[in-house]
GROMACS .gro file of C-alpha atoms in nm:
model
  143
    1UNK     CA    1   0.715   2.845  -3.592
    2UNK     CA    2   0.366   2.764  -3.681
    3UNK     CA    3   0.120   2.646  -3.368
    4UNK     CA    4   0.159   2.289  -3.432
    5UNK     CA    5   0.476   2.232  -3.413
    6UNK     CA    6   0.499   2.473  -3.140
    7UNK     CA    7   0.242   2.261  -2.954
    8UNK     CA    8   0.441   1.947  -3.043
    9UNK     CA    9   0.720   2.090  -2.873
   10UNK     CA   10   0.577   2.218  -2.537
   11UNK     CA   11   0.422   1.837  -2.535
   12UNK     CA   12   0.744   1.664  -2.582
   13UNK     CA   13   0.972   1.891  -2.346
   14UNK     CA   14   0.692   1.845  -2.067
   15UNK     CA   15   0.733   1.473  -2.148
   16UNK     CA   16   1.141   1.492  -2.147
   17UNK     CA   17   1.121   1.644  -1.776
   18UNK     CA   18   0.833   1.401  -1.650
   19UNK     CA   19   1.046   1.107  -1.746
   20UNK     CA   20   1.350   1.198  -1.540
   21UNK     CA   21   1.124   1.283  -1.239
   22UNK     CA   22   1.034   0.963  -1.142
   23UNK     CA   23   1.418   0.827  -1.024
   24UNK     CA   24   1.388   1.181  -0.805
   25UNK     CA   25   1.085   1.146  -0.695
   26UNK     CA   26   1.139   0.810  -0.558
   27UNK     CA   27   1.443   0.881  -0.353
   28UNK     CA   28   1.208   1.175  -0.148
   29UNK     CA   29   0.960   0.901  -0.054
   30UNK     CA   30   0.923   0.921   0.367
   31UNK     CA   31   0.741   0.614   0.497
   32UNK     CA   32   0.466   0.678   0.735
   33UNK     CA   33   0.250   0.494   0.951
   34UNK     CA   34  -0.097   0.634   1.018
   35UNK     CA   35  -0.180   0.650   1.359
   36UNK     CA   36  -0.595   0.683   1.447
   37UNK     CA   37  -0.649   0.777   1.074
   38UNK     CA   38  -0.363   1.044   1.102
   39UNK     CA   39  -0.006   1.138   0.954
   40UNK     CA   40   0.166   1.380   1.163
   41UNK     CA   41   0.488   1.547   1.009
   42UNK     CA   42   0.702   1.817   1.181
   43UNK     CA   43   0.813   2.098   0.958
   44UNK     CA   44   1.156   2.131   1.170
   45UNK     CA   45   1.221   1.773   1.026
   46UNK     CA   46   1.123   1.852   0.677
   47UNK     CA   47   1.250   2.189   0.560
   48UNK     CA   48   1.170   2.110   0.209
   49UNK     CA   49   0.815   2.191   0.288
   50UNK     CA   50   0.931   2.556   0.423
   51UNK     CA   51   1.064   2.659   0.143
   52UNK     CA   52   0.906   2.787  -0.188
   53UNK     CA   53   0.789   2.536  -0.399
   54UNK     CA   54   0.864   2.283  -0.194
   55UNK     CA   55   0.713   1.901  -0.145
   56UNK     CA   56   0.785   1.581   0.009
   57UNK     CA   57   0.580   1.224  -0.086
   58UNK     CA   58   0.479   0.992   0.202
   59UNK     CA   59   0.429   0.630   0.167
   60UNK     CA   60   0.190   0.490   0.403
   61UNK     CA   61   0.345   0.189   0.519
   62UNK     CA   62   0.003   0.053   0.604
   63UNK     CA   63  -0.159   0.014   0.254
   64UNK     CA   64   0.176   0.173   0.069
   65UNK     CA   65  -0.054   0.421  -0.112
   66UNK     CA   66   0.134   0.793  -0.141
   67UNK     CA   67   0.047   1.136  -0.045
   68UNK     CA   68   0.225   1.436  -0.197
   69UNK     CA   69   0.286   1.711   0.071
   70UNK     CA   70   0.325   2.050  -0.094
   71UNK     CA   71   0.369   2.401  -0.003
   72UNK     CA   72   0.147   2.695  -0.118
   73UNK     CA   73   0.315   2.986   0.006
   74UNK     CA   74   0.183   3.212   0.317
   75UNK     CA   75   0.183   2.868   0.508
   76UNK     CA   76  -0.029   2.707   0.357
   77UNK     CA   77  -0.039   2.331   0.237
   78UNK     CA   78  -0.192   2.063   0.038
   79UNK     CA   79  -0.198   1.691   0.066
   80UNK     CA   80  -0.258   1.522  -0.258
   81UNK     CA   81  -0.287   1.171  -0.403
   82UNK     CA   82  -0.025   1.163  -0.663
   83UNK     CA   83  -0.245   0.936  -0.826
   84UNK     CA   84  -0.390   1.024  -1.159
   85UNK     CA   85  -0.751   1.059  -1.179
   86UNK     CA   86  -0.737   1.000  -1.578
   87UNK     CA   87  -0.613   0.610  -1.615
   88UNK     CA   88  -0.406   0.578  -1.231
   89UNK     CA   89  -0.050   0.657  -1.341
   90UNK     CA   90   0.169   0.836  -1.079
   91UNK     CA   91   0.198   1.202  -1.146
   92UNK     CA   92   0.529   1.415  -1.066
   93UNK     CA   93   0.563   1.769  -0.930
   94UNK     CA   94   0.680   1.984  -1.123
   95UNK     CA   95   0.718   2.322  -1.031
   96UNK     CA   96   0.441   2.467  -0.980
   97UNK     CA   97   0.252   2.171  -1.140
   98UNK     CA   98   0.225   1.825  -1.101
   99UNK     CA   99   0.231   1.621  -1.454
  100UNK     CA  100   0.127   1.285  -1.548
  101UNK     CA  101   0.395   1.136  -1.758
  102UNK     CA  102   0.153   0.865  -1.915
  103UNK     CA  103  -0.130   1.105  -2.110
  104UNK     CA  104   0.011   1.452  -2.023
  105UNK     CA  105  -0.287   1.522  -1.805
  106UNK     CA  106  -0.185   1.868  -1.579
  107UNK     CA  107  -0.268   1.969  -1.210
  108UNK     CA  108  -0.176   2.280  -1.026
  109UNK     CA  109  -0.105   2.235  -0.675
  110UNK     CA  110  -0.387   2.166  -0.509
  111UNK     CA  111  -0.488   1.903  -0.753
  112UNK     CA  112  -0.697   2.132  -0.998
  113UNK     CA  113  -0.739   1.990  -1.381
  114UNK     CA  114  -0.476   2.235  -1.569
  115UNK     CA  115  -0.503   2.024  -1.872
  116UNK     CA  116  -0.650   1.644  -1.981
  117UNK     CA  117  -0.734   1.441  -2.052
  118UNK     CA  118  -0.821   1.373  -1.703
  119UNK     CA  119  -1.123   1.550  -1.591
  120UNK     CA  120  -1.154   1.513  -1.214
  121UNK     CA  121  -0.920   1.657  -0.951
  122UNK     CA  122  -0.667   1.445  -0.780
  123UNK     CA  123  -0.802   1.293  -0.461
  124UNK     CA  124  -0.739   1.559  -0.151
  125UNK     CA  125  -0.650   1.523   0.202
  126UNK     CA  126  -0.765   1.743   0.495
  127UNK     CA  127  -0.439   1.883   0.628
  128UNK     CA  128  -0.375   2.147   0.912
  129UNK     CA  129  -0.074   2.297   1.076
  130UNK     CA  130  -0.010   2.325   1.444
  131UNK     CA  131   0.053   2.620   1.684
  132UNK     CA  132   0.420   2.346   1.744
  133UNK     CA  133   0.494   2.319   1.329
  134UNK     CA  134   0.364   2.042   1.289
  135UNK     CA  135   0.122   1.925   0.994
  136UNK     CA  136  -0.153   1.679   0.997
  137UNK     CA  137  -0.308   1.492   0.756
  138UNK     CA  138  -0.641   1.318   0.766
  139UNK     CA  139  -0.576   0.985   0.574
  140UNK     CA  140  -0.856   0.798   0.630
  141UNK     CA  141  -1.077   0.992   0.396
  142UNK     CA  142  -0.982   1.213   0.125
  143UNK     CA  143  -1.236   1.458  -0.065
   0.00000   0.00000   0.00000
């Protein structure tokens, strides 16, 4: 198979899966209301986030903008805007990567370029876990 027609491929499967994503994605949203510029979500209420790979997507219910909640592995966590930092279309996670279904811009996950055309990381939230199993997320300002 020669390389562009292999690339053509990878492109449009990647596409396929990002389209179907979006009716999934929407049924995971949680709606969240930040108290003193902070989301607070137990991990005993959301085992999604314990296991490998896992994610969940908040929607503030202040300003309805999203967060993406994802596990790392060894405990650890990001909060991500799932908000595309090429032209503002909604990416989807993926495995381990989150996709843009508009351009086909790529981010692992913690919101690192994989591939453009978007250049910048998605936006990041501060997020911590508790001694109790609980996670908090700084929402008033992301970095």
């Amino acid at each position: 198979m020669d390389p562009d027609r292999r690339a053509f491929i990878g492109v449009a499967a990647g596409l396929a899966v990002t389209a179907v994503l979006p009716s999934c994605a929407s049924i995971a949203v949680l709606p969240v209301m930040p108290s003193d510029g902070m989301v607070r979500l137990s991990l005993s209420s959301h085992p999604r986030l314990l296991e490998p790979g896992g994610h969940v997507r908040l929607r503030r219910t202040d300003d309805g903008a999203q967060i993406d909640v994802l596990a790392l592995g060894g405990g650890a966590f990001a909060a991500l805007s799932p908000i595309c930092t090429h032209r503002g279309c909604t990416v989807n996670v993926a495995g381990a990567h989150l996709l843009c279904p508009c351009h086909g811009s790529a981010y692992d996950r913690e919101g690192r370029v994989l591939r453009g055309p978007a250049e910048r990381a998605l936006r990041r939230f501060q997020i911590s876990a508790t001694p109790e199993g609980e996670l908090v997320i700084r929402v008033e300002e992301g970095r």
